[in-house]
Amino acid sequence: MTRSNSDVSDWWSTSIIDMAPGQIRFRGHPIEELIGNVTFPQMIWLMTRGDLPTPDQARLLECALVAAVDHGPQAPSIAAARMAVTCGLGLNGAMASAVNLLDDVHGGAGEQAVELYTWIDLAVQQGADVQAATAAMIDRWQAERGKFIPGFGHRFHKPEDPRAPRLLSLIEEAAKSGVVSGRFVAIGRATQKELNTRKGQPVPMNIDGATALVYAELGFEGPLARGLFCLSRSVGVIAHAWEQMGQAERNKGPTPPQYRWTYTGENPIHEAQE
Amino acid sequence: MTRSNSDVSDWWSTSIIDMAPGQIRFRGHPIEELIGNVTFPQMIWLMTRGDLPTPDQARLLECALVAAVDHGPQAPSIAAARMAVTCGLGLNGAMASAVNLLDDVHGGAGEQAVELYTWIDLAVQQGADVQAATAAMIDRWQAERGKFIPGFGHRFHKPEDPRAPRLLSLIEEAAKSGVVSGRFVAIGRATQKELNTRKGQPVPMNIDGATALVYAELGFEGPLARGLFCLSRSVGVIAHAWEQMGQAERNKGPTPPQYRWTYTGENPIHEAQE
Amino acid sequence: MTRSNSDVSDWWSTSIIDMAPGQIRFRGHPIEELIGNVTFPQMIWLMTRGDLPTPDQARLLECALVAAVDHGPQAPSIAAARMAVTCGLGLNGAMASAVNLLDDVHGGAGEQAVELYTWIDLAVQQGADVQAATAAMIDRWQAERGKFIPGFGHRFHKPEDPRAPRLLSLIEEAAKSGVVSGRFVAIGRATQKELNTRKGQPVPMNIDGATALVYAELGFEGPLARGLFCLSRSVGVIAHAWEQMGQAERNKGPTPPQYRWTYTGENPIHEAQE
Amino acid sequence: MTRSNSDVSDWWSTSIIDMAPGQIRFRGHPIEELIGNVTFPQMIWLMTRGDLPTPDQARLLECALVAAVDHGPQAPSIAAARMAVTCGLGLNGAMASAVNLLDDVHGGAGEQAVELYTWIDLAVQQGADVQAATAAMIDRWQAERGKFIPGFGHRFHKPEDPRAPRLLSLIEEAAKSGVVSGRFVAIGRATQKELNTRKGQPVPMNIDGATALVYAELGFEGPLARGLFCLSRSVGVIAHAWEQMGQAERNKGPTPPQYRWTYTGENPIHEAQE
């Protein structure tokens, strides 16, 4: 809608929401027709993609959102959220501090896995054999982006991340029923096989690699997949922050204070007694 | 689970998640049993509250989550998110900058409405008539917290916020079917009536007042309700940030740059030509 | 300066900065006349207060800024900054995550101490004896704001915080030379005396109480004093984040991962071996 | 200092600060010997670099810190800070939201300019002619990093950014007196010359290019230079946020609300009257 001084009205431009006094439409749908008629995952899809997914597509998205909600107080994001409320922040500030940490290394793995899968998919669409394309793109990833292949292996979960096999089987069901094409499932399997071979032992797909398969099959691009991961992980962030609010600690640091830290610099203090 | 040096293992303590290599349980439920079997709102409830809601309870929560996702680029949070991506941030950083702004004035209204409704409810539980309790607690709110009554009125939406009547009718249905008690619905109506009388004209319930009714009926405390509002609003944040990423602007400020700002200080610059 | 559509040019209004192509004035001073001619503390004062301080005033401000830069990796803000860079954030993101945590409990003590001192000062200006006013306002603080008196005592530093006596002696020198009035120094001493008496043992002024004395003497209001504390603490934040960047860890959590956490919830996992 | 369970004490390791009850040393210096004896820029250098700068080095650093403090409410970071306080945030939250936006595009130019200058410097150290090295590295930058050369040109300031010439003359003085080597000044001049030639018109050095010269001459690496820019810009952020706090607006959006935005999506609302 335009007003005089269209350069000011044009400064912000969006196809997501239209508003007039008493009216709100999201992607063309009046909000009162959406509330109570679409699920939260359907709404997430509608807002980010512009159209409504089928119920099956929405359910698959929902699986990925449920799967990634939390990984405990050892995750930097969760630790930051818990410390934040002991500093006086409300859940919005705790969530902000935490989600900020879901960056390239902590939350970016899913985005990067989508990117790697997409490189392989493009090669396959151009005629390459999926296993060969996978090997080539793993090489390219390591040359351009570094040695860590996103989506596989886990520092903690041995033999494997329990969230990945479950997600994989749900994606495979969805591929069988034609909800998704299944071509990224094939890519995921090929990547798994290639990495196991190169390593000489299993490097099982983890939560990032598995949710990335869901997002790639459903057509969500990498940077948007990171946003969805943040939305999912925010659930754990809020839960932990809320729980910490009830624990009445003040200014809680990362470790029990008596352990302090190791000082490696000049002119250390020599305490009289240890 | 404990390790040696239990004071370090005890430093972070939670009833939300238990983990061992290859195993993750949320509130006692193995994650692989949750993925594909619970909805995202059910997962949100489980993580924040500790138990699983009934399907009806989860659906009502879902209505509130869907209702509050966005209010357009004029909202400070959305503006911050859109500017953030033009500064180079990914969706996590955009989300963090935006959600941080959902504080007392921008995102706290729902939390405050829950608090006001709770004051009234306590008085009613102690025997007061609901309309009288409502009048008394509005007076108390204005004396202690300031003149703005959270949850009612809207600067933009006239005659009313289109999200509120729809949510209200869904809550009323839920009360009729016994999914919720309905005692906060009565409080909501009483508050509406009291404010209309005092103002001499309608001050209709807005999205914050309506979602607060949902959260109060479902037993979510105020500060947690703020967290849920942040989760909901994050959907709009991500959608707008993702859209802005595709608009290839750099360092986008709040208004078209030629309008600059009004300088009200000393020794202003006199430009040769305007 | 105005442009057509003055309602857009008026939307943002400031007395801090005026700009035209090729010209920038801060509080009326051309920037090229400030660079190399004013110190950073003088610039901080000019920007936040609107006028230039005397060199003596600026030096006293500088003492407070230097004093509060860091308190080590056990501080939640520093821990958050260090974890942030291991998650992939740059120094801006690390600084943002950290400074966000300098809220009511972690960074607000200085602001609150300024507020308490100001209550006492108002009573004294109205004729009360300083010791009596101090006792009355400590009572008022505890009744309205909670039991913790901001600015005194320290969980770690015994017998006292080493930063406070040094700052106090510098403020006392400044009072003797007439750079500041000294009336807040008297209030600080009275508060110290009152708390020691009530506790039956020393509750020495800490960094927050001491910097608050500087800010109060120099005329900085409480909320602005919090901003100055954030500026000071940002130096430590940047230093720690930069150092951590050189330590090549990925996704660093708060404690060594093998300590995990204590699970207090339902249906715990029983691991085969501990 | 070590405690039992050195793996916990070792988890955080730093050469910046050592602490014991009643004692704090920064880089080996007791804090009480620093307060009142070093300037804030000297402290910034000590904390980030580990040693104390000479007074001349500290003064040159101070020039760069003073120069970059603010660029007005049109800067996304400043707009975010001003909106933040109208949403209820204190100065720490406003500063956090704002500094987060000083990312690759908004705050990263200084870091990137240091990087470009360093590429050129390395080539010169290996024997290349400075003008030839400059041309080669500008080509390399555009091939690898994109078309925008950091540190030169300005969307608003014509004929040039008033902060750059002043800083340049101060760096040149410092080079003449031997405070710095001057080899980056030569690189800056060569870059200016090359860009003017390629563009066919002046592309004057801006604040980012000029402060980057200071940081490179003084030995601050790129990512740390970004941190210093954030510290400097935080002064403007705090000033604007504090000023906005006194303007008593609630939930202030980016433009006057009646301008709304342009909706480009499906099924737009047709309002009865415009």
Short mmCIF file of C-alpha atoms in Angstrom, two decimals, chain A:
data_model
loop_
_atom_site.label_atom_id
_atom_site.label_comp_id
_atom_site.label_asym_id
_atom_site.label_seq_id
_atom_site.Cartn_x
_atom_site.Cartn_y
_atom_site.Cartn_z
CA MET A 1 0.00 0.00 0.00
CA THR A 2 1.31 3.42 -0.77
CA ARG A 3 1.26 6.72 0.95
CA SER A 4 2.53 10.10 -0.18
CA ASN A 5 6.33 10.19 -0.11
CA SER A 6 6.47 6.76 -1.62
CA ASP A 7 10.23 6.76 -1.20
CA VAL A 8 9.65 6.46 2.54
CA SER A 9 6.91 3.87 2.14
CA ASP A 10 9.14 1.99 -0.29
CA TRP A 11 12.13 1.99 2.03
CA TRP A 12 10.93 -1.23 3.62
CA SER A 13 9.40 -3.62 1.16
CA THR A 14 8.06 -7.09 1.87
CA SER A 15 5.86 -9.82 0.47
CA ILE A 16 5.38 -11.38 3.90
CA ILE A 17 2.82 -9.17 5.61
CA ASP A 18 0.23 -6.61 4.60
CA MET A 19 -1.52 -4.52 7.20
CA ALA A 20 -4.26 -1.96 7.54
CA PRO A 21 -6.10 -0.86 10.67
CA GLY A 22 -7.94 -3.97 11.84
CA GLN A 23 -6.45 -6.24 9.20
CA ILE A 24 -3.34 -8.42 8.98
CA ARG A 25 -2.55 -10.76 6.11
CA PHE A 26 0.41 -13.12 6.02
CA ARG A 27 1.39 -14.09 2.48
CA GLY A 28 -2.10 -13.03 1.48
CA HIS A 29 -3.93 -15.03 4.16
CA PRO A 30 -5.93 -13.13 6.79
CA ILE A 31 -4.43 -14.00 10.16
CA GLU A 32 -7.76 -14.94 11.68
CA GLU A 33 -8.08 -17.66 9.03
CA LEU A 34 -4.69 -19.08 9.96
CA ILE A 35 -5.00 -19.15 13.76
CA GLY A 36 -6.44 -22.52 14.75
CA ASN A 37 -6.33 -23.81 11.18
CA VAL A 38 -2.62 -24.22 10.49
CA THR A 39 0.02 -25.85 12.61
CA PHE A 40 3.07 -23.97 13.86
CA PRO A 41 5.34 -25.77 11.33
CA GLN A 42 2.90 -24.90 8.54
CA MET A 43 3.06 -21.28 9.70
CA ILE A 44 6.86 -21.38 9.79
CA TRP A 45 6.88 -22.68 6.21
CA LEU A 46 4.29 -20.14 5.04
CA MET A 47 6.18 -17.20 6.52
CA THR A 48 9.63 -18.22 5.30
CA ARG A 49 8.72 -19.78 1.94
CA GLY A 50 5.57 -17.96 0.92
CA ASP A 51 3.26 -20.89 0.31
CA LEU A 52 1.57 -23.50 2.48
CA PRO A 53 3.16 -26.93 2.64
CA THR A 54 1.18 -30.14 2.36
CA PRO A 55 0.44 -31.79 5.72
CA ASP A 56 3.10 -34.43 4.96
CA GLN A 57 5.73 -31.83 4.16
CA ALA A 58 4.84 -29.93 7.33
CA ARG A 59 5.14 -33.09 9.41
CA LEU A 60 8.61 -33.80 8.07
CA LEU A 61 9.68 -30.24 8.85
CA GLU A 62 8.21 -30.75 12.33
CA CYS A 63 10.44 -33.78 12.87
CA ALA A 64 13.55 -31.70 12.22
CA LEU A 65 12.34 -28.91 14.49
CA VAL A 66 11.63 -31.35 17.31
CA ALA A 67 14.92 -33.18 16.88
CA ALA A 68 17.32 -30.30 17.46
CA VAL A 69 15.83 -28.51 20.46
CA ASP A 70 18.64 -29.05 22.96
CA HIS A 71 21.95 -30.64 23.78
CA GLY A 72 22.39 -29.73 27.41
CA PRO A 73 24.23 -27.21 29.59
CA GLN A 74 27.60 -28.07 28.03
CA ALA A 75 26.56 -26.44 24.78
CA PRO A 76 27.91 -22.87 24.71
CA SER A 77 24.50 -21.50 23.75
CA ILE A 78 22.75 -23.20 26.66
CA ALA A 79 25.49 -22.20 29.11
CA ALA A 80 25.21 -18.59 27.94
CA ALA A 81 21.43 -18.64 28.42
CA ARG A 82 21.68 -20.06 31.93
CA MET A 83 24.37 -17.58 32.95
CA ALA A 84 22.36 -14.75 31.42
CA VAL A 85 19.36 -15.18 33.70
CA THR A 86 21.61 -15.24 36.75
CA CYS A 87 22.83 -11.85 35.58
CA GLY A 88 19.28 -10.49 35.62
CA LEU A 89 18.16 -10.96 32.03
CA GLY A 90 14.66 -12.06 31.09
CA LEU A 91 14.01 -14.87 28.62
CA ASN A 92 14.31 -12.53 25.63
CA GLY A 93 17.79 -11.41 26.62
CA ALA A 94 18.84 -14.95 27.52
CA MET A 95 17.54 -16.17 24.17
CA ALA A 96 19.34 -13.35 22.35
CA SER A 97 22.69 -14.04 24.02
CA ALA A 98 22.34 -17.76 23.33
CA VAL A 99 21.13 -17.67 19.74
CA ASN A 100 23.93 -15.25 18.85
CA LEU A 101 26.36 -18.08 19.63
CA LEU A 102 24.74 -20.39 17.06
CA ASP A 103 27.24 -19.19 14.51
CA ASP A 104 29.47 -20.89 11.96
CA VAL A 105 30.94 -23.46 14.34
CA HIS A 106 28.07 -24.04 16.78
CA GLY A 107 24.97 -23.66 14.63
CA GLY A 108 26.37 -23.39 11.15
CA ALA A 109 27.02 -27.07 10.59
CA GLY A 110 23.49 -27.68 9.37
CA GLU A 111 23.73 -24.79 6.93
CA GLN A 112 27.10 -26.05 5.72
CA ALA A 113 25.82 -29.59 5.31
CA VAL A 114 22.95 -28.29 3.16
CA GLU A 115 25.55 -26.47 1.12
CA LEU A 116 27.72 -29.56 0.64
CA TYR A 117 24.70 -31.71 -0.27
CA THR A 118 23.69 -29.02 -2.76
CA TRP A 119 27.13 -29.04 -4.42
CA ILE A 120 26.82 -32.81 -4.84
CA ASP A 121 23.24 -32.54 -6.09
CA LEU A 122 24.19 -29.99 -8.74
CA ALA A 123 26.90 -32.29 -10.01
CA VAL A 124 24.48 -35.20 -10.10
CA GLN A 125 21.89 -33.09 -11.95
CA GLN A 126 24.61 -32.43 -14.51
CA GLY A 127 25.10 -36.14 -15.06
CA ALA A 128 27.68 -37.26 -12.54
CA ASP A 129 27.42 -40.54 -10.66
CA VAL A 130 26.34 -39.80 -7.09
CA GLN A 131 29.25 -41.57 -5.41
CA ALA A 132 31.80 -39.92 -7.69
CA ALA A 133 30.18 -36.52 -7.26
CA THR A 134 30.28 -37.01 -3.50
CA ALA A 135 33.97 -37.82 -3.49
CA ALA A 136 34.74 -34.84 -5.69
CA MET A 137 32.75 -32.40 -3.58
CA ILE A 138 34.23 -33.63 -0.34
CA ASP A 139 37.62 -32.89 -1.83
CA ARG A 140 36.43 -29.47 -2.93
CA TRP A 141 34.97 -28.72 0.51
CA GLN A 142 38.23 -29.57 2.21
CA ALA A 143 40.23 -27.49 -0.24
CA GLU A 144 38.02 -24.42 0.03
CA ARG A 145 36.43 -24.56 3.45
CA GLY A 146 38.61 -26.58 5.77
CA LYS A 147 39.04 -30.10 6.97
CA PHE A 148 35.83 -30.52 8.99
CA ILE A 149 33.06 -32.11 6.90
CA PRO A 150 29.80 -30.76 8.29
CA GLY A 151 27.14 -33.19 9.43
CA PHE A 152 29.16 -36.25 10.32
CA GLY A 153 30.88 -37.50 13.42
CA HIS A 154 30.30 -36.43 16.99
CA ARG A 155 32.70 -35.59 19.82
CA PHE A 156 30.40 -37.07 22.42
CA HIS A 157 27.96 -39.54 20.90
CA LYS A 158 29.47 -42.93 20.29
CA PRO A 159 28.68 -45.08 18.47
CA GLU A 160 26.40 -42.41 17.02
CA ASP A 161 24.11 -39.45 17.59
CA PRO A 162 20.74 -41.05 18.50
CA ARG A 163 18.80 -38.37 16.68
CA ALA A 164 20.17 -39.13 13.23
CA PRO A 165 18.99 -42.71 12.54
CA ARG A 166 15.46 -41.83 13.62
CA LEU A 167 15.37 -38.78 11.35
CA LEU A 168 16.87 -40.72 8.50
CA SER A 169 14.22 -43.40 8.69
CA LEU A 170 11.48 -40.75 8.67
CA ILE A 171 13.00 -39.07 5.61
CA GLU A 172 13.27 -42.44 3.88
CA GLU A 173 9.58 -43.12 4.60
CA ALA A 174 8.75 -39.73 3.18
CA ALA A 175 10.81 -40.49 0.07
CA LYS A 176 9.06 -43.83 -0.36
CA SER A 177 5.63 -42.16 -0.19
CA GLY A 178 6.71 -39.50 -2.65
CA VAL A 179 6.51 -36.65 -0.14
CA VAL A 180 10.10 -35.82 -1.06
CA SER A 181 12.21 -36.91 -4.01
CA GLY A 182 14.75 -38.89 -2.03
CA ARG A 183 17.68 -37.63 -4.06
CA PHE A 184 19.29 -36.03 -1.02
CA VAL A 185 18.81 -39.26 0.93
CA ALA A 186 20.96 -40.90 -1.73
CA ILE A 187 23.50 -38.11 -1.35
CA GLY A 188 23.49 -38.53 2.43
CA ARG A 189 24.15 -42.26 2.07
CA ALA A 190 26.91 -41.66 -0.44
CA THR A 191 28.57 -39.11 1.86
CA GLN A 192 28.35 -41.51 4.77
CA LYS A 193 29.94 -44.27 2.70
CA GLU A 194 32.73 -42.04 1.39
CA LEU A 195 33.66 -40.70 4.82
CA ASN A 196 33.67 -44.16 6.38
CA THR A 197 36.00 -45.35 3.65
CA ARG A 198 38.38 -42.42 3.98
CA LYS A 199 38.47 -42.60 7.74
CA GLY A 200 38.72 -46.38 7.88
CA GLN A 201 35.99 -46.40 10.50
CA PRO A 202 32.42 -45.16 10.83
CA VAL A 203 31.88 -41.40 10.92
CA PRO A 204 28.15 -41.51 11.52
CA MET A 205 25.81 -38.77 10.39
CA ASN A 206 24.91 -36.46 13.26
CA ILE A 207 21.93 -34.19 14.00
CA ASP A 208 23.23 -31.46 11.70
CA GLY A 209 23.73 -33.82 8.79
CA ALA A 210 20.32 -35.38 9.32
CA THR A 211 18.32 -32.18 9.72
CA ALA A 212 20.20 -30.83 6.70
CA LEU A 213 18.88 -33.77 4.71
CA VAL A 214 15.34 -32.86 5.77
CA TYR A 215 15.85 -29.21 4.86
CA ALA A 216 17.47 -30.01 1.53
CA GLU A 217 14.73 -32.49 0.59
CA LEU A 218 12.10 -29.88 1.51
CA GLY A 219 13.84 -27.13 -0.48
CA PHE A 220 15.14 -24.89 2.33
CA GLU A 221 18.39 -23.17 1.39
CA GLY A 222 21.40 -23.29 3.71
CA PRO A 223 21.22 -19.89 5.42
CA LEU A 224 17.50 -20.37 6.04
CA ALA A 225 18.19 -23.84 7.44
CA ARG A 226 20.43 -22.14 9.99
CA GLY A 227 17.50 -19.94 10.98
CA LEU A 228 15.30 -23.00 11.44
CA PHE A 229 17.97 -24.63 13.58
CA CYS A 230 18.00 -21.48 15.72
CA LEU A 231 14.22 -21.66 16.08
CA SER A 232 14.46 -25.26 17.19
CA ARG A 233 17.36 -24.73 19.57
CA SER A 234 15.52 -21.72 21.07
CA VAL A 235 13.13 -24.18 22.66
CA GLY A 236 15.94 -25.72 24.69
CA VAL A 237 17.34 -22.26 25.37
CA ILE A 238 14.04 -21.06 26.82
CA ALA A 239 13.54 -24.23 28.83
CA HIS A 240 17.00 -24.05 30.40
CA ALA A 241 16.78 -20.31 31.04
CA TRP A 242 13.38 -20.72 32.70
CA GLU A 243 14.66 -23.57 34.84
CA GLN A 244 17.72 -21.56 35.84
CA MET A 245 15.46 -18.65 36.86
CA GLY A 246 14.06 -20.93 39.52
CA GLN A 247 17.51 -21.78 40.88
CA ALA A 248 18.15 -18.38 42.49
CA GLU A 249 21.84 -18.09 41.77
CA ARG A 250 23.49 -14.73 41.13
CA ASN A 251 26.20 -14.03 38.56
CA LYS A 252 26.85 -17.69 37.88
CA GLY A 253 30.12 -18.29 36.09
CA PRO A 254 31.07 -21.23 33.92
CA THR A 255 32.80 -23.37 36.56
CA PRO A 256 32.67 -23.50 40.35
CA PRO A 257 34.58 -20.37 41.37
CA GLN A 258 37.20 -22.08 43.47
CA TYR A 259 38.76 -23.59 40.33
CA ARG A 260 39.44 -20.13 38.92
CA TRP A 261 41.64 -20.47 35.82
CA THR A 262 45.20 -21.07 34.82
CA TYR A 263 47.29 -17.95 34.52
CA THR A 264 50.01 -18.23 31.91
CA GLY A 265 51.30 -14.67 31.92
CA GLU A 266 54.02 -12.59 33.52
CA ASN A 267 54.62 -11.88 37.20
CA PRO A 268 52.09 -14.31 38.68
CA ILE A 269 50.69 -13.81 42.14
CA HIS A 270 52.16 -16.17 44.74
CA GLU A 271 49.52 -16.87 47.31
CA ALA A 272 50.57 -17.52 50.88
CA GLN A 273 48.58 -20.69 51.17
CA GLU A 274 46.91 -23.01 48.72
#
